[in-house]
Structures are given as C-alpha cells and as structure tokens.
Amino acid sequence: DTEVTQTPKHLVMGMTNKKSLKCEQHMGHRAMYWYKQKAKKPPELMFVYSYEKLSINESVPSRFSPECPNSSLLNLHLHALQPEDSALYLCASSPHLAGGDSGELFFGEGSRLTVL
Amino acid sequence: DQQVKQNSPSLSVQEGRISILNCDYTNSMFDYFLWYKKYPAEGPTFLISISSIKDKNEDGRFTVFLNKSAKHLSLHIVPSQPGDSAVYFCAATGGATNKLIFGTGTLLAVQP
C-alpha cells in the first residue's frame, strides 16, 4: 500500500461549525504533514508530526488543531474557521523527517474545504 | 521571502518537442531539489529529484540539471506528451528544519 488517503474529499462548513479532516497511511512512515494550498499558490506547510509528536507548527491559528492518534493517522480539527481558510488541505507522509530516499514526501489527493 | 522561485507561470510546447522548466533558489543549505507534478483536484506527485552533490539526474524522459553556482535547476522533458500537461512544482529541502519548500509552479501545456 503506497497511498496516503484523505477524507473527506470535499467539505463545506459554516463559520460556527466543528469538523475534522482525516489522513491515513499504511507505509510505516513516521513523519506526517499538513499543507494548505490556495488557488494558484504553492502548498504551504502547516504542521509536521514525527513519531506521533508535533515537531513543527508554522504559526498556524489555533482554529486549526492537529492530532496524531497513532503512527498511521493524522487529523486536522477545524473550528470557527473564516472564509479565507477555504483551500485544498494536503496531507503527506515520509519515512522520517528527512523525507524518502530522495527527500520526497508522499501526498494524498487533498480535502477541498469551503468555509461559508 | 520566497526561497524557491519559478519565474514562468506557464509554458506551452508542441507534442514531441522538449519542455524545459526552470527554478531558482536562494538558500545554499538545501540538500535535495525535487520536482512534483500536480493535476487539478489531486495532490502533488513526486517526479524526480537531485541531490545537491550532483549536477544531473535522469529518469526516462525526465532529466533534472542543477547549477549550484547559479542556484538554478531545470527539468527537461523529452519528448513531451499531452499527458504531461499539468502544474509542475519545484521544491527544495534541507537546512536547519528540513522543511520541503515549494516554488510557485509552472503550468505546462503540451499541444497535440
């Protein structure tokens, strides 16, 4: 299994809602990442987990709350979001923090979030 | 501060010809340089990479060249195929935090 699976693929939520994005990988990778991508922009790093511990938080607002319940799962809890938070949220994984054999990360297909 | 830059937002090439995508960077501490391909509504797919200690890496139709003195790398696709039409992101990793930093992307259109 060489996939990173993200659910849901699409999510529409109001500014008062609480929702979660989920990410799963079964490649035995010990580093997992959340990226945010706005239209016509590059992916921007939000959080990095290494061995289930938060390693990097790129000064992300607290309305985004990551969680890594085990080595295969990564969640992103969403609460009180703003319309400008609408974006494609990408999950990625790698064997360790240094990436794969060539430094690469393995990305999921993303969750398209729309905040009304 | 954009550490990885792709100055061409788009490129159009005829099928069968060479596509050359360019990327510049500013941080001399990067260890690896990568190219990702992205279709709409999908996540980026790793294509090819090059270590900072090399100047060329080839994989089938794809070759990446690295010029460290110029802090420049390029991706050559030859021959180009219509299925290559996508957004190509240059990325770099290494340094103190080892974060993967993406360029702004180049939309490649290969015309049949």
PDB file of C-alpha atoms in Angstrom:
ATOM      1  CA  ASP A   1       0.000   0.000   0.000  1.00  0.00           C
ATOM      2  CA  THR A   2       1.734   3.160  -1.222  1.00  0.00           C
ATOM      3  CA  GLU A   3      -1.124   5.583  -0.754  1.00  0.00           C
ATOM      4  CA  VAL A   4      -1.958   8.457   1.503  1.00  0.00           C
ATOM      5  CA  THR A   5      -5.732   8.549   1.873  1.00  0.00           C
ATOM      6  CA  GLN A   6      -7.588  11.704   2.824  1.00  0.00           C
ATOM      7  CA  THR A   7     -11.234  12.080   3.805  1.00  0.00           C
ATOM      8  CA  PRO A   8     -13.473  13.787   3.046  1.00  0.00           C
ATOM      9  CA  LYS A   9     -12.534  14.866  -0.476  1.00  0.00           C
ATOM     10  CA  HIS A  10     -14.852  17.862  -0.218  1.00  0.00           C
ATOM     11  CA  LEU A  11     -16.151  19.677   2.852  1.00  0.00           C
ATOM     12  CA  VAL A  12     -18.402  22.697   3.144  1.00  0.00           C
ATOM     13  CA  MET A  13     -18.792  24.220   6.588  1.00  0.00           C
ATOM     14  CA  GLY A  14     -20.123  27.330   8.248  1.00  0.00           C
ATOM     15  CA  MET A  15     -18.004  29.578  10.409  1.00  0.00           C
ATOM     16  CA  THR A  16     -19.543  28.170  13.609  1.00  0.00           C
ATOM     17  CA  ASN A  17     -19.150  24.505  12.688  1.00  0.00           C
ATOM     18  CA  LYS A  18     -16.664  21.985  14.058  1.00  0.00           C
ATOM     19  CA  LYS A  19     -15.350  19.470  11.566  1.00  0.00           C
ATOM     20  CA  SER A  20     -12.303  17.272  11.055  1.00  0.00           C
ATOM     21  CA  LEU A  21     -10.122  16.247   8.148  1.00  0.00           C
ATOM     22  CA  LYS A  22      -8.602  12.781   8.283  1.00  0.00           C
ATOM     23  CA  CYS A  23      -5.468  11.298   6.763  1.00  0.00           C
ATOM     24  CA  GLU A  24      -4.261   7.707   6.800  1.00  0.00           C
ATOM     25  CA  GLN A  25      -1.159   5.926   5.521  1.00  0.00           C
ATOM     26  CA  HIS A  26      -0.016   2.324   5.901  1.00  0.00           C
ATOM     27  CA  MET A  27       3.510   2.655   4.560  1.00  0.00           C
ATOM     28  CA  GLY A  28       5.071   2.634   8.021  1.00  0.00           C
ATOM     29  CA  HIS A  29       6.060   6.266   7.636  1.00  0.00           C
ATOM     30  CA  ARG A  30       6.889   8.035  10.873  1.00  0.00           C
ATOM     31  CA  ALA A  31       6.604  11.634   9.667  1.00  0.00           C
ATOM     32  CA  MET A  32       3.270  13.151   8.633  1.00  0.00           C
ATOM     33  CA  TYR A  33       2.448  16.627   7.409  1.00  0.00           C
ATOM     34  CA  TRP A  34      -0.411  19.028   6.793  1.00  0.00           C
ATOM     35  CA  TYR A  35      -0.080  21.505   3.935  1.00  0.00           C
ATOM     36  CA  LYS A  36      -2.525  24.177   2.806  1.00  0.00           C
ATOM     37  CA  GLN A  37      -2.810  25.205  -0.828  1.00  0.00           C
ATOM     38  CA  LYS A  38      -4.747  28.203  -2.091  1.00  0.00           C
ATOM     39  CA  ALA A  39      -5.582  28.589  -5.769  1.00  0.00           C
ATOM     40  CA  LYS A  40      -2.584  29.371  -7.986  1.00  0.00           C
ATOM     41  CA  LYS A  41      -0.247  29.222  -4.972  1.00  0.00           C
ATOM     42  CA  PRO A  42       2.271  26.613  -3.846  1.00  0.00           C
ATOM     43  CA  PRO A  43       1.494  24.257  -0.980  1.00  0.00           C
ATOM     44  CA  GLU A  44       2.392  25.855   2.356  1.00  0.00           C
ATOM     45  CA  LEU A  45       3.458  23.819   5.354  1.00  0.00           C
ATOM     46  CA  MET A  46       1.186  23.962   8.413  1.00  0.00           C
ATOM     47  CA  PHE A  47       2.236  21.157  10.770  1.00  0.00           C
ATOM     48  CA  VAL A  48       4.746  18.321  10.953  1.00  0.00           C
ATOM     49  CA  TYR A  49       4.488  15.273  13.177  1.00  0.00           C
ATOM     50  CA  SER A  50       7.420  12.989  13.805  1.00  0.00           C
ATOM     51  CA  TYR A  51       6.876   9.745  15.704  1.00  0.00           C
ATOM     52  CA  GLU A  52       3.413  10.999  16.674  1.00  0.00           C
ATOM     53  CA  LYS A  53       4.760  14.145  18.289  1.00  0.00           C
ATOM     54  CA  LEU A  54       4.247  17.637  16.931  1.00  0.00           C
ATOM     55  CA  SER A  55       7.583  18.720  15.502  1.00  0.00           C
ATOM     56  CA  ILE A  56       6.745  21.885  13.580  1.00  0.00           C
ATOM     57  CA  ASN A  57       3.848  24.337  13.857  1.00  0.00           C
ATOM     58  CA  GLU A  58       4.211  27.093  11.265  1.00  0.00           C
ATOM     59  CA  SER A  59       2.431  29.664  13.433  1.00  0.00           C
ATOM     60  CA  VAL A  60      -0.944  28.320  12.371  1.00  0.00           C
ATOM     61  CA  PRO A  61      -4.004  29.923  14.042  1.00  0.00           C
ATOM     62  CA  SER A  62      -5.490  27.898  16.888  1.00  0.00           C
ATOM     63  CA  ARG A  63      -8.727  27.377  14.976  1.00  0.00           C
ATOM     64  CA  PHE A  64      -6.722  24.601  13.270  1.00  0.00           C
ATOM     65  CA  SER A  65      -5.866  21.818  15.711  1.00  0.00           C
ATOM     66  CA  PRO A  66      -3.808  18.833  14.548  1.00  0.00           C
ATOM     67  CA  GLU A  67      -3.864  15.429  16.178  1.00  0.00           C
ATOM     68  CA  CYS A  68      -1.829  12.287  15.565  1.00  0.00           C
ATOM     69  CA  PRO A  69      -3.588   9.456  17.428  1.00  0.00           C
ATOM     70  CA  ASN A  70      -1.196   6.806  16.101  1.00  0.00           C
ATOM     71  CA  SER A  71       1.557   6.340  13.540  1.00  0.00           C
ATOM     72  CA  SER A  72      -0.897   5.751  10.681  1.00  0.00           C
ATOM     73  CA  LEU A  73      -3.419   8.509  11.323  1.00  0.00           C
ATOM     74  CA  LEU A  74      -3.328  12.284  11.220  1.00  0.00           C
ATOM     75  CA  ASN A  75      -6.317  14.505  11.873  1.00  0.00           C
ATOM     76  CA  LEU A  76      -6.903  18.212  11.452  1.00  0.00           C
ATOM     77  CA  HIS A  77      -9.695  19.561  13.642  1.00  0.00           C
ATOM     78  CA  LEU A  78     -11.406  22.695  12.394  1.00  0.00           C
ATOM     79  CA  HIS A  79     -13.374  25.153  14.493  1.00  0.00           C
ATOM     80  CA  ALA A  80     -14.596  28.706  13.943  1.00  0.00           C
ATOM     81  CA  LEU A  81     -12.947  28.972  10.546  1.00  0.00           C
ATOM     82  CA  GLN A  82     -13.064  32.029   8.316  1.00  0.00           C
ATOM     83  CA  PRO A  83     -13.974  32.160   4.614  1.00  0.00           C
ATOM     84  CA  GLU A  84     -10.314  32.887   3.819  1.00  0.00           C
ATOM     85  CA  ASP A  85      -9.451  29.447   5.209  1.00  0.00           C
ATOM     86  CA  SER A  86     -11.101  27.907   2.159  1.00  0.00           C
ATOM     87  CA  ALA A  87      -8.360  25.941   0.402  1.00  0.00           C
ATOM     88  CA  LEU A  88      -7.106  22.496  -0.544  1.00  0.00           C
ATOM     89  CA  TYR A  89      -5.661  20.791   2.535  1.00  0.00           C
ATOM     90  CA  LEU A  90      -2.995  18.262   1.689  1.00  0.00           C
ATOM     91  CA  CYS A  91      -1.691  15.517   3.917  1.00  0.00           C
ATOM     92  CA  ALA A  92       1.710  13.977   3.258  1.00  0.00           C
ATOM     93  CA  SER A  93       3.953  11.380   4.809  1.00  0.00           C
ATOM     94  CA  SER A  94       7.576  10.293   4.620  1.00  0.00           C
ATOM     95  CA  PRO A  95       9.642   7.525   6.213  1.00  0.00           C
ATOM     96  CA  HIS A  96      11.179  10.079   8.548  1.00  0.00           C
ATOM     97  CA  LEU A  97      11.693  13.828   8.808  1.00  0.00           C
ATOM     98  CA  ALA A  98      14.399  13.792   6.145  1.00  0.00           C
ATOM     99  CA  GLY A  99      11.882  12.559   3.597  1.00  0.00           C
ATOM    100  CA  GLY A 100      12.149   9.493   1.402  1.00  0.00           C
ATOM    101  CA  ASP A 101      15.260   8.196  -0.343  1.00  0.00           C
ATOM    102  CA  SER A 102      15.364  11.367  -2.412  1.00  0.00           C
ATOM    103  CA  GLY A 103      13.916  13.681   0.205  1.00  0.00           C
ATOM    104  CA  GLU A 104      10.417  13.248  -1.162  1.00  0.00           C
ATOM    105  CA  LEU A 105       7.090  13.392   0.596  1.00  0.00           C
ATOM    106  CA  PHE A 106       4.119  11.290  -0.457  1.00  0.00           C
ATOM    107  CA  PHE A 107       0.961  13.341  -0.799  1.00  0.00           C
ATOM    108  CA  GLY A 108      -2.694  12.459  -0.579  1.00  0.00           C
ATOM    109  CA  GLU A 109      -5.229  13.845  -3.028  1.00  0.00           C
ATOM    110  CA  GLY A 110      -6.301  16.553  -0.641  1.00  0.00           C
ATOM    111  CA  SER A 111      -9.502  17.710   1.022  1.00  0.00           C
ATOM    112  CA  ARG A 112     -11.160  20.692  -0.646  1.00  0.00           C
ATOM    113  CA  LEU A 113     -12.560  22.884   2.137  1.00  0.00           C
ATOM    114  CA  THR A 114     -15.080  25.663   1.597  1.00  0.00           C
ATOM    115  CA  VAL A 115     -15.995  27.897   4.527  1.00  0.00           C
ATOM    116  CA  LEU A 116     -19.219  29.858   4.085  1.00  0.00           C
TER     117      LEU A 116
ATOM    118  CA  ASP B   1      10.840  35.635   1.430  1.00  0.00           C
ATOM    119  CA  GLN B   2      10.385  33.249  -1.500  1.00  0.00           C
ATOM    120  CA  GLN B   3      13.303  30.813  -1.219  1.00  0.00           C
ATOM    121  CA  VAL B   4      12.271  28.808  -4.265  1.00  0.00           C
ATOM    122  CA  LYS B   5      11.089  30.636  -7.366  1.00  0.00           C
ATOM    123  CA  GLN B   6       9.628  29.608 -10.669  1.00  0.00           C
ATOM    124  CA  ASN B   7       9.502  32.720 -12.793  1.00  0.00           C
ATOM    125  CA  SER B   8       7.448  31.265 -15.646  1.00  0.00           C
ATOM    126  CA  PRO B   9       3.839  30.763 -14.596  1.00  0.00           C
ATOM    127  CA  SER B  10       3.065  28.896 -17.813  1.00  0.00           C
ATOM    128  CA  LEU B  11       4.716  27.143 -20.750  1.00  0.00           C
ATOM    129  CA  SER B  12       3.244  25.794 -23.973  1.00  0.00           C
ATOM    130  CA  VAL B  13       5.094  23.142 -26.018  1.00  0.00           C
ATOM    131  CA  GLN B  14       4.293  21.015 -29.055  1.00  0.00           C
ATOM    132  CA  GLU B  15       3.991  17.268 -28.592  1.00  0.00           C
ATOM    133  CA  GLY B  16       7.293  15.530 -29.251  1.00  0.00           C
ATOM    134  CA  ARG B  17       9.399  18.619 -28.509  1.00  0.00           C
ATOM    135  CA  ILE B  18      11.417  19.338 -25.380  1.00  0.00           C
ATOM    136  CA  SER B  19       9.868  21.052 -22.360  1.00  0.00           C
ATOM    137  CA  ILE B  20      12.253  22.969 -20.120  1.00  0.00           C
ATOM    138  CA  LEU B  21      11.013  24.154 -16.752  1.00  0.00           C
ATOM    139  CA  ASN B  22      13.203  26.408 -14.671  1.00  0.00           C
ATOM    140  CA  CYS B  23      13.616  27.038 -10.968  1.00  0.00           C
ATOM    141  CA  ASP B  24      15.831  29.346  -8.906  1.00  0.00           C
ATOM    142  CA  TYR B  25      16.588  29.200  -5.212  1.00  0.00           C
ATOM    143  CA  THR B  26      18.277  31.390  -2.663  1.00  0.00           C
ATOM    144  CA  ASN B  27      19.210  29.083   0.224  1.00  0.00           C
ATOM    145  CA  SER B  28      22.587  27.406  -0.274  1.00  0.00           C
ATOM    146  CA  MET B  29      21.820  24.967   2.586  1.00  0.00           C
ATOM    147  CA  PHE B  30      19.277  22.954   0.583  1.00  0.00           C
ATOM    148  CA  ASP B  31      20.233  19.255   0.307  1.00  0.00           C
ATOM    149  CA  TYR B  32      17.715  17.982  -2.203  1.00  0.00           C
ATOM    150  CA  PHE B  33      15.792  19.542  -5.031  1.00  0.00           C
ATOM    151  CA  LEU B  34      12.617  17.888  -6.204  1.00  0.00           C
ATOM    152  CA  TRP B  35      10.061  18.202  -8.945  1.00  0.00           C
ATOM    153  CA  TYR B  36       6.409  17.449  -8.341  1.00  0.00           C
ATOM    154  CA  LYS B  37       3.642  17.208 -10.903  1.00  0.00           C
ATOM    155  CA  LYS B  38       0.106  18.199  -9.994  1.00  0.00           C
ATOM    156  CA  TYR B  39      -3.166  17.687 -11.815  1.00  0.00           C
ATOM    157  CA  PRO B  40      -6.204  19.746 -10.812  1.00  0.00           C
ATOM    158  CA  ALA B  41      -8.014  18.446  -7.707  1.00  0.00           C
ATOM    159  CA  GLU B  42      -5.215  15.975  -6.967  1.00  0.00           C
ATOM    160  CA  GLY B  43      -2.257  16.015  -4.620  1.00  0.00           C
ATOM    161  CA  PRO B  44       1.285  16.602  -5.929  1.00  0.00           C
ATOM    162  CA  THR B  45       3.031  13.517  -7.291  1.00  0.00           C
ATOM    163  CA  PHE B  46       6.777  13.144  -6.880  1.00  0.00           C
ATOM    164  CA  LEU B  47       8.528  13.071 -10.242  1.00  0.00           C
ATOM    165  CA  ILE B  48      12.302  13.256  -9.872  1.00  0.00           C
ATOM    166  CA  SER B  49      14.882  14.765  -7.552  1.00  0.00           C
ATOM    167  CA  ILE B  50      18.552  15.603  -7.396  1.00  0.00           C
ATOM    168  CA  SER B  51      20.980  15.752  -4.525  1.00  0.00           C
ATOM    169  CA  SER B  52      22.963  18.931  -4.044  1.00  0.00           C
ATOM    170  CA  ILE B  53      26.174  16.972  -4.658  1.00  0.00           C
ATOM    171  CA  LYS B  54      25.158  16.068  -8.203  1.00  0.00           C
ATOM    172  CA  ASP B  55      24.605  18.135 -11.317  1.00  0.00           C
ATOM    173  CA  LYS B  56      22.364  15.814 -13.317  1.00  0.00           C
ATOM    174  CA  ASN B  57      19.817  13.093 -12.687  1.00  0.00           C
ATOM    175  CA  GLU B  58      17.936  11.263 -15.410  1.00  0.00           C
ATOM    176  CA  ASP B  59      14.859   9.050 -15.245  1.00  0.00           C
ATOM    177  CA  GLY B  60      13.366   8.067 -18.567  1.00  0.00           C
ATOM    178  CA  ARG B  61      12.033  11.141 -20.345  1.00  0.00           C
ATOM    179  CA  PHE B  62      12.813  13.363 -17.361  1.00  0.00           C
ATOM    180  CA  THR B  63      16.187  14.923 -16.588  1.00  0.00           C
ATOM    181  CA  VAL B  64      16.947  17.423 -13.870  1.00  0.00           C
ATOM    182  CA  PHE B  65      20.012  19.654 -14.065  1.00  0.00           C
ATOM    183  CA  LEU B  66      21.465  21.517 -11.107  1.00  0.00           C
ATOM    184  CA  ASN B  67      23.788  24.522 -11.356  1.00  0.00           C
ATOM    185  CA  LYS B  68      24.810  25.264  -7.784  1.00  0.00           C
ATOM    186  CA  SER B  69      26.910  28.298  -8.589  1.00  0.00           C
ATOM    187  CA  ALA B  70      23.893  29.910 -10.240  1.00  0.00           C
ATOM    188  CA  LYS B  71      21.435  28.467  -7.678  1.00  0.00           C
ATOM    189  CA  HIS B  72      19.383  27.234 -10.601  1.00  0.00           C
ATOM    190  CA  LEU B  73      17.828  23.958 -11.611  1.00  0.00           C
ATOM    191  CA  SER B  74      15.826  22.869 -14.597  1.00  0.00           C
ATOM    192  CA  LEU B  75      13.601  19.960 -15.562  1.00  0.00           C
ATOM    193  CA  HIS B  76      13.791  18.686 -19.131  1.00  0.00           C
ATOM    194  CA  ILE B  77      11.026  16.518 -20.513  1.00  0.00           C
ATOM    195  CA  VAL B  78      11.731  14.947 -23.877  1.00  0.00           C
ATOM    196  CA  PRO B  79       9.761  14.030 -25.846  1.00  0.00           C
ATOM    197  CA  SER B  80       6.839  15.926 -24.340  1.00  0.00           C
ATOM    198  CA  GLN B  81       3.460  14.194 -24.379  1.00  0.00           C
ATOM    199  CA  PRO B  82      -0.062  15.608 -23.945  1.00  0.00           C
ATOM    200  CA  GLY B  83      -0.378  13.629 -20.691  1.00  0.00           C
ATOM    201  CA  ASP B  84       2.480  15.713 -19.302  1.00  0.00           C
ATOM    202  CA  SER B  85       0.169  18.735 -19.197  1.00  0.00           C
ATOM    203  CA  ALA B  86      -0.037  19.708 -15.514  1.00  0.00           C
ATOM    204  CA  VAL B  87       1.365  22.146 -12.995  1.00  0.00           C
ATOM    205  CA  TYR B  88       4.981  21.422 -12.140  1.00  0.00           C
ATOM    206  CA  PHE B  89       6.315  22.476  -8.759  1.00  0.00           C
ATOM    207  CA  CYS B  90       9.968  22.773  -7.947  1.00  0.00           C
ATOM    208  CA  ALA B  91      10.718  22.095  -4.268  1.00  0.00           C
ATOM    209  CA  ALA B  92      13.741  22.064  -2.027  1.00  0.00           C
ATOM    210  CA  THR B  93      14.554  20.615   1.342  1.00  0.00           C
ATOM    211  CA  GLY B  94      17.406  20.698   3.817  1.00  0.00           C
ATOM    212  CA  GLY B  95      18.973  23.158   6.184  1.00  0.00           C
ATOM    213  CA  ALA B  96      18.116  23.513   9.839  1.00  0.00           C
ATOM    214  CA  THR B  97      14.471  22.450   9.742  1.00  0.00           C
ATOM    215  CA  ASN B  98      14.471  20.144   6.705  1.00  0.00           C
ATOM    216  CA  LYS B  99      11.122  21.504   5.540  1.00  0.00           C
ATOM    217  CA  LEU B 100      10.005  20.944   1.951  1.00  0.00           C
ATOM    218  CA  ILE B 101       9.580  24.363   0.366  1.00  0.00           C
ATOM    219  CA  PHE B 102       7.705  24.697  -2.885  1.00  0.00           C
ATOM    220  CA  GLY B 103       8.068  27.127  -5.732  1.00  0.00           C
ATOM    221  CA  THR B 104       5.041  28.865  -7.226  1.00  0.00           C
ATOM    222  CA  GLY B 105       4.571  26.337 -10.014  1.00  0.00           C
ATOM    223  CA  THR B 106       4.611  26.353 -13.820  1.00  0.00           C
ATOM    224  CA  LEU B 107       1.582  25.264 -15.817  1.00  0.00           C
ATOM    225  CA  LEU B 108       2.795  23.138 -18.728  1.00  0.00           C
ATOM    226  CA  ALA B 109       0.500  22.656 -21.699  1.00  0.00           C
ATOM    227  CA  VAL B 110       1.625  20.128 -24.303  1.00  0.00           C
ATOM    228  CA  GLN B 111      -0.251  20.670 -27.552  1.00  0.00           C
ATOM    229  CA  PRO B 112      -1.034  17.606 -29.702  1.00  0.00           C
TER     230      PRO B 112
END
